[in-house]
XYZ file of C-alpha atoms in Angstrom:
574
model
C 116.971 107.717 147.916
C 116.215 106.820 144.268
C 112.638 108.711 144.439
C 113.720 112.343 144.525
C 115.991 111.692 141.480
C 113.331 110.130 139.477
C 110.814 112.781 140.586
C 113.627 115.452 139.863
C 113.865 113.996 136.100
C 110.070 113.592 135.591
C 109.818 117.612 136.210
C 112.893 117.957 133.849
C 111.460 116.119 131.402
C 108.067 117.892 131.622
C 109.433 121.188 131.690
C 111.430 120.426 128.588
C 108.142 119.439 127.099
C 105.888 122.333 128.101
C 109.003 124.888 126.866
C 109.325 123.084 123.477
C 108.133 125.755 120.662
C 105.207 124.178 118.568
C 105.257 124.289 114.583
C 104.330 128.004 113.614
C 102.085 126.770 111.363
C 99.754 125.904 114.286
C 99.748 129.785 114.717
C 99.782 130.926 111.360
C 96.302 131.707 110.041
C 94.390 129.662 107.854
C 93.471 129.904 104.050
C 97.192 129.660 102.583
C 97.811 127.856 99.291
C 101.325 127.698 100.276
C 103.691 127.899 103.312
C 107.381 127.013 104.140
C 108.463 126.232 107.737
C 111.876 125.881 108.766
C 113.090 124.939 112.258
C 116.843 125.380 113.623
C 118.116 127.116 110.282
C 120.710 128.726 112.819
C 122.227 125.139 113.975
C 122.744 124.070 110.149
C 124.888 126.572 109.538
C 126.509 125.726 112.355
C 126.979 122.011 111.271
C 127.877 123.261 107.949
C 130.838 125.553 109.250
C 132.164 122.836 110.980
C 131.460 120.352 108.224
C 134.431 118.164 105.857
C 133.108 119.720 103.088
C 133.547 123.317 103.653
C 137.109 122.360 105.115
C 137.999 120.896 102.107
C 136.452 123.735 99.800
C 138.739 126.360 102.084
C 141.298 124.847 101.781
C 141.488 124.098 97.823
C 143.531 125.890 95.566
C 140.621 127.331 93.656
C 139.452 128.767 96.757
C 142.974 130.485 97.518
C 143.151 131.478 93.969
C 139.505 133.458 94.912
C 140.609 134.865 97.890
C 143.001 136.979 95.818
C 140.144 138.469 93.537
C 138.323 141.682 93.923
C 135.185 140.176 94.338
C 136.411 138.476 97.899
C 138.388 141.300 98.996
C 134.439 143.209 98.445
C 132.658 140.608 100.129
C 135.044 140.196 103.161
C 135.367 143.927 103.505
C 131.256 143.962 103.993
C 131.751 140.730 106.275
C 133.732 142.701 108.759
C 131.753 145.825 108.766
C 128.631 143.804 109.914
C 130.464 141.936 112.131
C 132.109 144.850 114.170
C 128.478 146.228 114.162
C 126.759 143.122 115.283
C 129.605 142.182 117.914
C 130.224 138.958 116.808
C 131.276 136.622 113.825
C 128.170 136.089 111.047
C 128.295 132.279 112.029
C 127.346 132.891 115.302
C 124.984 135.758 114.495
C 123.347 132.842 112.248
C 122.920 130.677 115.292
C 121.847 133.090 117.363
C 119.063 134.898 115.760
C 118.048 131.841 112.687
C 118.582 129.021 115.763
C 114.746 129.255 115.961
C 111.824 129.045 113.639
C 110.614 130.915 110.699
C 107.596 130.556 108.501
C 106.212 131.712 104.993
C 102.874 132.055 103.717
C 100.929 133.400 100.519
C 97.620 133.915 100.470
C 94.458 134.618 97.945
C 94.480 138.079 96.925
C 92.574 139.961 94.190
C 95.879 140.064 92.034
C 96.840 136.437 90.797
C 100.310 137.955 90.043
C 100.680 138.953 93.759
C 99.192 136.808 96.474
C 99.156 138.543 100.184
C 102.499 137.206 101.957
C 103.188 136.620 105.585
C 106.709 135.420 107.190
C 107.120 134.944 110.730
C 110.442 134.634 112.676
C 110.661 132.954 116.279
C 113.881 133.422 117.864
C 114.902 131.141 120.302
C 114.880 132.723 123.427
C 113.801 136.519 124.505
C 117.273 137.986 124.589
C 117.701 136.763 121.301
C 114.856 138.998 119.724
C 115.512 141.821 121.843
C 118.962 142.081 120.318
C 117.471 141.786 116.897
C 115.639 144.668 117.028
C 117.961 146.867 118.659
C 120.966 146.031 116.557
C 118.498 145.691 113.213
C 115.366 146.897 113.340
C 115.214 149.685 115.364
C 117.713 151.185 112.308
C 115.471 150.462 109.807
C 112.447 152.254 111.423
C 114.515 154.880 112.395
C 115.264 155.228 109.293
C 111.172 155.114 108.279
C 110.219 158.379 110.216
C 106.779 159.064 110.615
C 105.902 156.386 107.579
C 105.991 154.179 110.397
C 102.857 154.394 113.036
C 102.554 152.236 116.239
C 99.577 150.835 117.376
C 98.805 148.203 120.128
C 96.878 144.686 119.448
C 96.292 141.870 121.897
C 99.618 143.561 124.219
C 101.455 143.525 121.220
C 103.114 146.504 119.432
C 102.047 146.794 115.857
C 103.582 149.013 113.272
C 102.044 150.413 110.207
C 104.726 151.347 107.154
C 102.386 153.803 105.193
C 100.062 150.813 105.047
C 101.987 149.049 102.497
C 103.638 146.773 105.197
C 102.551 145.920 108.970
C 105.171 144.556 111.520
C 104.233 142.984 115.007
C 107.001 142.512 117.799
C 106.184 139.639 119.775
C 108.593 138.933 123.088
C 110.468 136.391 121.382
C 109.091 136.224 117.613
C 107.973 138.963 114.932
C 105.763 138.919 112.063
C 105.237 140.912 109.072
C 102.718 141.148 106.107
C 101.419 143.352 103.586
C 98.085 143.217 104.568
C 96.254 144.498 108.251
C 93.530 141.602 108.492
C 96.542 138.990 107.918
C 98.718 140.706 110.758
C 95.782 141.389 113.243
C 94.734 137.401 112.434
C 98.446 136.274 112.787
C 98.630 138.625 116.585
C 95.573 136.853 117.638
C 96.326 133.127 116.762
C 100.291 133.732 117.936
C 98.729 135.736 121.423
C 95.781 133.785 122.128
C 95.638 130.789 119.696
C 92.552 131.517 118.592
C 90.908 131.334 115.025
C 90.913 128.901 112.287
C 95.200 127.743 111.607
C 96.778 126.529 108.639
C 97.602 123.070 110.800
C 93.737 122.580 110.958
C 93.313 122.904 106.886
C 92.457 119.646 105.079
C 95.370 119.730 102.876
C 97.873 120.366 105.502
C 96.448 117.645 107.634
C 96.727 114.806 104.991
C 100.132 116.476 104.231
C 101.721 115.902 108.085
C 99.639 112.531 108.166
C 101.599 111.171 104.383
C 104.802 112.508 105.651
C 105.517 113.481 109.550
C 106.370 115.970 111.468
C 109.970 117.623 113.208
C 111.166 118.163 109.761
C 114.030 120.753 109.692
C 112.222 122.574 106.130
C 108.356 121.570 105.559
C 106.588 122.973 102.712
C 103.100 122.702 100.806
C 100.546 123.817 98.112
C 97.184 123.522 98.465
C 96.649 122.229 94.300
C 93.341 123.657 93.923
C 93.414 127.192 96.374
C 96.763 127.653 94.506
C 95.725 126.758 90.448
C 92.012 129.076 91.990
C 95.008 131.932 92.611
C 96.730 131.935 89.323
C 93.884 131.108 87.283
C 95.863 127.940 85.912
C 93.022 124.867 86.378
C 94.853 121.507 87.417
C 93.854 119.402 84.492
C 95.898 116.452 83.354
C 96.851 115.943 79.534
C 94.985 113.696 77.313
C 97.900 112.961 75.902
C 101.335 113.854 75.759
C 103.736 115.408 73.015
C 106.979 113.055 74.323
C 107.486 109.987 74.198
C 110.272 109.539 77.209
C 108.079 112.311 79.348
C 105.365 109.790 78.933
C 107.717 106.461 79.969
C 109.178 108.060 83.255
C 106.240 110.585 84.666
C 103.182 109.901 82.838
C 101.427 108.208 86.145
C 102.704 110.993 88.556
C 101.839 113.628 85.687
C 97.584 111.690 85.607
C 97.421 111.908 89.947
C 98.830 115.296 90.412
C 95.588 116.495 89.349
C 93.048 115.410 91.948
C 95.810 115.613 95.180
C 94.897 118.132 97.492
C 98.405 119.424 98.203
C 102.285 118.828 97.003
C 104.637 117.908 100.459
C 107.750 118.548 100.340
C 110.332 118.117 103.270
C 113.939 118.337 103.894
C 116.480 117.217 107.079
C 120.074 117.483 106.920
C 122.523 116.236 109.758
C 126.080 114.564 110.084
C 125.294 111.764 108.706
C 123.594 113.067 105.527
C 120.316 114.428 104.013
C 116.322 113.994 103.054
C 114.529 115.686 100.570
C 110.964 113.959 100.027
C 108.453 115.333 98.145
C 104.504 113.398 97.808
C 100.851 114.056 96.484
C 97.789 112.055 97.533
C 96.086 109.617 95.274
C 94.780 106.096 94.658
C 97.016 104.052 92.176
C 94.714 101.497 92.014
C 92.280 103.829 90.282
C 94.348 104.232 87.622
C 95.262 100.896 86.568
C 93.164 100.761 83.011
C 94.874 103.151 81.645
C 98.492 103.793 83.983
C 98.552 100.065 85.306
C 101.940 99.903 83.352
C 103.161 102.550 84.940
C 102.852 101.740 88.619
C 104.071 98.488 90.645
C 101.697 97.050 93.426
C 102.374 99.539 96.659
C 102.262 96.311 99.039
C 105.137 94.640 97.203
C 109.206 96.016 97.164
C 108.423 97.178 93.455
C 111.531 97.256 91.708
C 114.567 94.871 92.471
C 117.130 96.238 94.574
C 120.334 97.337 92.325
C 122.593 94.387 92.608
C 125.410 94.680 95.287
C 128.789 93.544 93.694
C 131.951 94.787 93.880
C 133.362 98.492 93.236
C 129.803 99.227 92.359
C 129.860 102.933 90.956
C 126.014 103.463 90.211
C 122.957 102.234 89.248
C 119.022 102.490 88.462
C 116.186 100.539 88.356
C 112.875 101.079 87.063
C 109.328 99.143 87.120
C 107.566 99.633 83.580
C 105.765 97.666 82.029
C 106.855 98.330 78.584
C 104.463 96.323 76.561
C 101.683 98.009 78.437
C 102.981 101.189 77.638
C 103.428 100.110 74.313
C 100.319 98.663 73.427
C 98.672 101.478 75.261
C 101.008 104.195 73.330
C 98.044 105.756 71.110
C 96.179 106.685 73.885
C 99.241 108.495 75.901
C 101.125 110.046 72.782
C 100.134 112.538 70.307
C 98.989 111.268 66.633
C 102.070 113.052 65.250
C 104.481 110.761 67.474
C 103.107 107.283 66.516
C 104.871 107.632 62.728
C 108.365 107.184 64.712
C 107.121 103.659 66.057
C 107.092 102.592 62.783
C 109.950 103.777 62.135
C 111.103 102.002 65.281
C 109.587 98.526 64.807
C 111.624 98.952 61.018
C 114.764 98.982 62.735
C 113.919 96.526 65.482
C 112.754 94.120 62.859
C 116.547 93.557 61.704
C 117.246 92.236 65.067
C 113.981 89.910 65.617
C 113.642 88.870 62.259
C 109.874 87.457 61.700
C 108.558 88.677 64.963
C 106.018 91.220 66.017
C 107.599 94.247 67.750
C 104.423 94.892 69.864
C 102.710 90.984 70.135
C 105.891 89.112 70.570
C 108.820 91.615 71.554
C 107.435 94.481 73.949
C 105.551 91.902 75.836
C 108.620 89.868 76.426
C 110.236 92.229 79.035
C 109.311 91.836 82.634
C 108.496 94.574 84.708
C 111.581 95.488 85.980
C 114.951 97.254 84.165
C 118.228 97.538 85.744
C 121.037 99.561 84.582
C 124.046 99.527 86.791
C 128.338 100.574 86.110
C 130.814 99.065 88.475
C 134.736 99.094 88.205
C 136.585 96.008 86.321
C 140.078 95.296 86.101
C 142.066 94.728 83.141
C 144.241 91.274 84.335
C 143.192 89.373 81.412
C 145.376 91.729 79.214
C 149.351 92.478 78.972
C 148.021 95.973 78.492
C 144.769 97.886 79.529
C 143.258 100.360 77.832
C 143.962 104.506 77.626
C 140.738 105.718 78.797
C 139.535 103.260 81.485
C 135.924 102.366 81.438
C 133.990 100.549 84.177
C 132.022 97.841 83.381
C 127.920 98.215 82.517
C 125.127 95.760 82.132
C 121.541 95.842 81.524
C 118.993 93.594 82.992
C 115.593 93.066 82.740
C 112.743 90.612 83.687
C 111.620 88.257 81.512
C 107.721 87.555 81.008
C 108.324 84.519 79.934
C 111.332 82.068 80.751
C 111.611 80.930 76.741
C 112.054 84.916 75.601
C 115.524 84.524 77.296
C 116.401 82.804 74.057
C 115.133 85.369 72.361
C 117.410 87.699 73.558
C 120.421 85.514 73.685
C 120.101 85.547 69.550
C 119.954 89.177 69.855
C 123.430 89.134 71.220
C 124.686 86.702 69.234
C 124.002 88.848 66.262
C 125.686 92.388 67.758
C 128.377 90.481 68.308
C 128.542 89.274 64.609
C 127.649 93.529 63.270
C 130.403 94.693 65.850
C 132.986 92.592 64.627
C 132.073 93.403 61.053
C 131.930 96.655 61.105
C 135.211 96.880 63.249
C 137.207 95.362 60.651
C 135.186 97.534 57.855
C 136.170 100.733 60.022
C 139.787 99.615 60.618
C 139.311 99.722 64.288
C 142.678 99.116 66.440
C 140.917 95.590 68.000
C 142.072 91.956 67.752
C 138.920 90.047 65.967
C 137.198 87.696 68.516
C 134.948 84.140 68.474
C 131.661 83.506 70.514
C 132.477 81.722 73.007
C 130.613 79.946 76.185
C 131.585 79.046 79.869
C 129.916 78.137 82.908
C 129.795 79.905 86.320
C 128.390 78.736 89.380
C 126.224 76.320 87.032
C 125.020 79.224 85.387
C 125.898 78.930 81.032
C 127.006 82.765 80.156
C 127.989 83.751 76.468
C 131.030 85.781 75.872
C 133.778 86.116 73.478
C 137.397 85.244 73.059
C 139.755 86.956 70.911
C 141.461 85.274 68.552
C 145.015 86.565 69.903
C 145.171 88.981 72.936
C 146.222 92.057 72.712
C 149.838 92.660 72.918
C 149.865 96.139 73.345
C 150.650 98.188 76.586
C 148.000 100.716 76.450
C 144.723 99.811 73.848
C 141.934 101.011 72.273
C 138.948 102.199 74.178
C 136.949 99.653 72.837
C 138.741 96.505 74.530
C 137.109 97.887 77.787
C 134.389 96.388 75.863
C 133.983 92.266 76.481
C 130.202 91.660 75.796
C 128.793 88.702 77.821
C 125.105 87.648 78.341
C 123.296 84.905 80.378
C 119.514 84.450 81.812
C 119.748 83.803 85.764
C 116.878 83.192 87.693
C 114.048 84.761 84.915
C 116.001 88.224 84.124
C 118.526 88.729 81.423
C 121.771 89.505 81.850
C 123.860 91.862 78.967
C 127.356 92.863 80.376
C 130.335 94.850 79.112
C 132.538 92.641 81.036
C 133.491 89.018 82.172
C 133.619 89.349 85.586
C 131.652 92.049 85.876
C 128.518 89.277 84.503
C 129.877 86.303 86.600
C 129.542 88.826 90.072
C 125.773 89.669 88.606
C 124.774 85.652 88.638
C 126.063 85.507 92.096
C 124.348 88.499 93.067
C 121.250 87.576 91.459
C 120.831 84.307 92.777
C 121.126 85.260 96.046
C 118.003 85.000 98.581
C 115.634 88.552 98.235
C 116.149 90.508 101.183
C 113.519 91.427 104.267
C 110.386 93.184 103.020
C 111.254 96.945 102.206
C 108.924 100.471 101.006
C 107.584 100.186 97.706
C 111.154 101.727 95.363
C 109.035 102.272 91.928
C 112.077 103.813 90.435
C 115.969 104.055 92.267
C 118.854 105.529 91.287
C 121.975 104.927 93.641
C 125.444 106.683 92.871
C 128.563 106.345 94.775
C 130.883 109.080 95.036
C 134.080 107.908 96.979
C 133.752 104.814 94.835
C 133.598 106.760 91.735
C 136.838 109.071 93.221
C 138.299 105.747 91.960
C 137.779 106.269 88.250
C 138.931 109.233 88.510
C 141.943 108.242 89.693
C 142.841 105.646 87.091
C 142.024 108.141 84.518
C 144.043 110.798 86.017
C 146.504 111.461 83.355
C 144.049 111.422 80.553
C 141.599 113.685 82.604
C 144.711 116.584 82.879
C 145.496 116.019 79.422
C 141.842 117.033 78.245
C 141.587 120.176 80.279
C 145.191 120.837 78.947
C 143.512 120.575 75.654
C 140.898 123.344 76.330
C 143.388 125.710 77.030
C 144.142 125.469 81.355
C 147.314 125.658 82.481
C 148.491 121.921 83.887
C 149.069 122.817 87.598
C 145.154 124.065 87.138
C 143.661 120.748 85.764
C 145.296 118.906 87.940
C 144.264 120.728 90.914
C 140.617 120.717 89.482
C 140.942 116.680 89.562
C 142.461 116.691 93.121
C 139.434 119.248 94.413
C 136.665 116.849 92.656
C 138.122 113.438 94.276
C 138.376 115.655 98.283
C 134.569 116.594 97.482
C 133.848 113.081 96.082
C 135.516 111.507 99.038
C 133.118 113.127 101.733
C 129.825 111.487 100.109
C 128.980 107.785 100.417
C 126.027 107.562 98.794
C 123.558 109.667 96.770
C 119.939 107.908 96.282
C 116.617 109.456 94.130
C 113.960 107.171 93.986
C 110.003 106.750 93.852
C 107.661 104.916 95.862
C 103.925 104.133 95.419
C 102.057 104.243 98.101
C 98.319 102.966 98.787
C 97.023 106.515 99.028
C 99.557 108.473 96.615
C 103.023 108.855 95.846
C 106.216 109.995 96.826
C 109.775 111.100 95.897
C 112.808 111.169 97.525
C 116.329 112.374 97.782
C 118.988 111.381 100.305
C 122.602 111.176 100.684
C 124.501 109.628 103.414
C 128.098 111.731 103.909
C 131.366 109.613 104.262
């Protein structure tokens, strides 16, 4: 009894398979230096209607203040016109004629200012299109006269707009162009398949190879048919006029170059989005002269951004800075390399009798970490006005000894802060070095000499500096706690094996909705200042902790890869 049901489900199954649309870019021809694909537009905006977000934007009071403008009354007036003409609300006219696939594509043309264009639109069923075209294009050539002339091509119905624009109406897709060859080309390979695709180019090949296919938004440029277009020759620097453009994209700025395309991609569902974008390369070739710049693609690359409590945000970066350093006059202008003096001047007060680029550049590992988290205020009878969370900066160590180094480093801010607070007349108790021991682990902090009395205190006493070396990196914190949590964090095991991260930035929102909230009163008072009325700024506040509260987690970060590079975007909703 079993065998008909399975049989039934097999032809299910295949049917669903056969009936699946393939990428248009299998039909579209080939020779583009750039396309965009984008598959189920119609269902987004579907998701997005019935989203948290757009609830929570609707329902605002800065939305029902907008409602009451000119502007909206406008917009909604055009809203319902199109809607008693199409028959239905715009959110379903969305799914129903975007629920499908659509394509753009430029292409070489005699005029680098205008390549040829093409943009095709499959709709995702027959009844679909047909509806389109009565209820909007059939207008619009009505409308054309005798500019527009019908012709047939492979059974389908091509039509000629004074020869400025062609249209062809497929039984479930159309097309349009401003050239003939690119229509009759796009009839044939839609019709019959036939002729040489975009999906069979080199670039787009190594594109869907690097980063998949099924994306909801897929987009490339072929690097050289596009710089051939505009007459702008990919050609990489010799060396660059900024110093900090040089630190954070000098390697991706050196491959760009010699990749055959730039990928990008996009997906967005309930649970959040994807935005990756890559280029094709060999890091290892580059290692003379960008070695510093890119971590080993078979290893995890930078550490993972340590996971302690009410943890609002963080980066990490892999650098190696004396590399860079040492390397600087071949990546930076002449006219640049006067401020490193100027710079090893000013470090020199800090590491007295030591070389900025032999003993002090060199000292850093190849990692930095720079990470805020909340902290509480327990250890005072007050807490400060403005409430901070706590920071810290970490960073490898080359070498185990340099961890001294540093420690005297801190030692002696300590010393200028407290000098110059009492110079400056600043509102803080004075405070001692002090030393404890957590977990085994010797940290340095400071103890003030009486604590603070007061019920609400300056902004600096969200300021407790603390500093400790755990397990080769430094540790430099703005508060007690916040640097015990780090050496418990740290000296955890390293996690499973995970994709090459060669920079990460992590923020979260609904944690951050937190800070907000202790800083509430301060917040309203500052938009007060700038001239709102109160019940505004504090409904401003209230509208930015909803929104906050509907993201998790927001993550950029880079990743080297054996055969190029890649950067991504992604946010997972609450």
């Amino acid at each position: 009894m079993k065998t008909p049901s399975l049989l039934f489900a097999v032809v299910l199954l295949a049917n669903s398979i056969v009936a699946a649309p393939k990428p248009l870019a299998q039909s579209l021809p080939g020779g583009a230096f750039a396309f965009v694909e984008i598959d189920g537009l119609g269902r987004k905006v579907q998701q997005f209607k019935d989203s948290g977000f757009l609830a929570a934007v609707l329902e605002s009071p800065q939305y029902q203040a907008f409602t009451k403008t000119d502007e909206y009354k406008r917009a909604i007036g055009v809203a319902k016109l199109s809607e008693t003409y199409l028959g239905t609300d715009l959110w379903t006219a969305a799914a129903k004629f975007l629920g499908g696939q659509l394509a753009l594509a430029l292409y070489p043309s005699d005029n680098p200012a205008q390549p040829d264009a093409l943009a095709v639109l499959r709709t995702p069923n027959v009844d679909a299109m047909r509806e389109l075209r009565s209820k909007i294009l059939d207008p619009i050539l009505l409308l054309a006269g005798d500019g527009a002339r019908e012709e047939m091509l492979n059974g389908v119905k091509v039509i000629d707009l004074d020869g400025n624009a062609f249209l062809a109406l497929g039984p479930d897709w159309m097309a349009a162009s401003n050239r003939r060859p690119l229509m009759q080309a796009t009839v044939r390979a839609l019709v019959n398949g036939k002729g040489p695709t975009l999906a069979a180019s080199t670039a787009f090949k190594k594109m869907r190879a690097k980063m998949g296919e099924g994306h909801f938004l897929a987009a490339g440029i072929d690097l050289p048919a596009g710089a051939k277009q505009y007459n702008q020759p990919l050609k990489t620097p010799d060396k660059l006029d900024d110093g900090g453009a040089s630190l954070f994209f000098h390697g991706i700025i050196a491959m760009a170059p010699d990749s055959p395309y730039l990928g990008l991609t996009m997906d967005i569902d309930e649970k959040g989005f994807s935005i990756e974008s890559a280029i094709d390369g060999n890091p290892r070739e580059m290692d003379e002269k960008f070695g510093w710049f890119f971590s080993d693609p078979a290893t995890p690359g930078t550490h993972d951004i340590p996971a302690v409590k009410g943890l609002l945000g963080g980066l990490t970066i892999h650098r190696n800075l004396g590399g860079w350093y040492r390397l600087r006059e071949q990546l930076l202008e002449e006219r640049l390399q006067g401020g490193f003096d100027e710079f090893e001047s000013g470090l020199g007060n800090l590491f007295p009798g030591r070389d900025v680029g032999d003993d002090i550049m060199p000292a850093f590992g190849p990692t930095v970490t720079f990470l805020a988290a909340e902290q509480n205020f327990d250890h005072f009878v007050g807490e400060p006005g403005i409430k901070l969370p706590g920071f810290a900066l970490i960073f490898d160590l080359e070498k185990p000894m340099a961890g001294k180094l540093f420690q005297l480093v801190f030692q002696t801010i300590v010393t200028i802060t407290n000098l110059t607070g009492a110079e400056e007349g600043l509102n803080r108790e004075p405070s001692v070095m002090t030393a404890i021991v957590h977990n085994g682990v010797p940290i340095n902090t400071i103890e003030f000499l009486q604590s603070p009395k007061e019920k609400r205190l300056d902004i600096s006493y969200n300021f407790v500096p603390c500093a400790t070396t755990v397990k080769g990196r430094f540790v430099f914190c703005t508060s007690l706690a916040l640097c015990k949590a780090l050496v418990d964090e740290i000296r955890k095991p390293s996690k499973p094996r995970r994709e090459n991260r060669n920079f990460n930035l992590e923020l979260y929102p609904d944690a951050v909705k937190g800070l907000v909230r202790a800083n509430r009163s301060t917040l309203v008072a500052r938009s007060v200042q700038t001239g709102k009325l109160i019940e505004d700024a504090r409904q401003e506040i209230d509208l930015i902790q909803r929104l906050m509260g509907h993201v998790q987690l927001i993550r950029f970060n880079t990743s080297v890869q054996e055969d190029g590079y890649k950067v991504r975007l992604r946010g997972r909703w609450q």
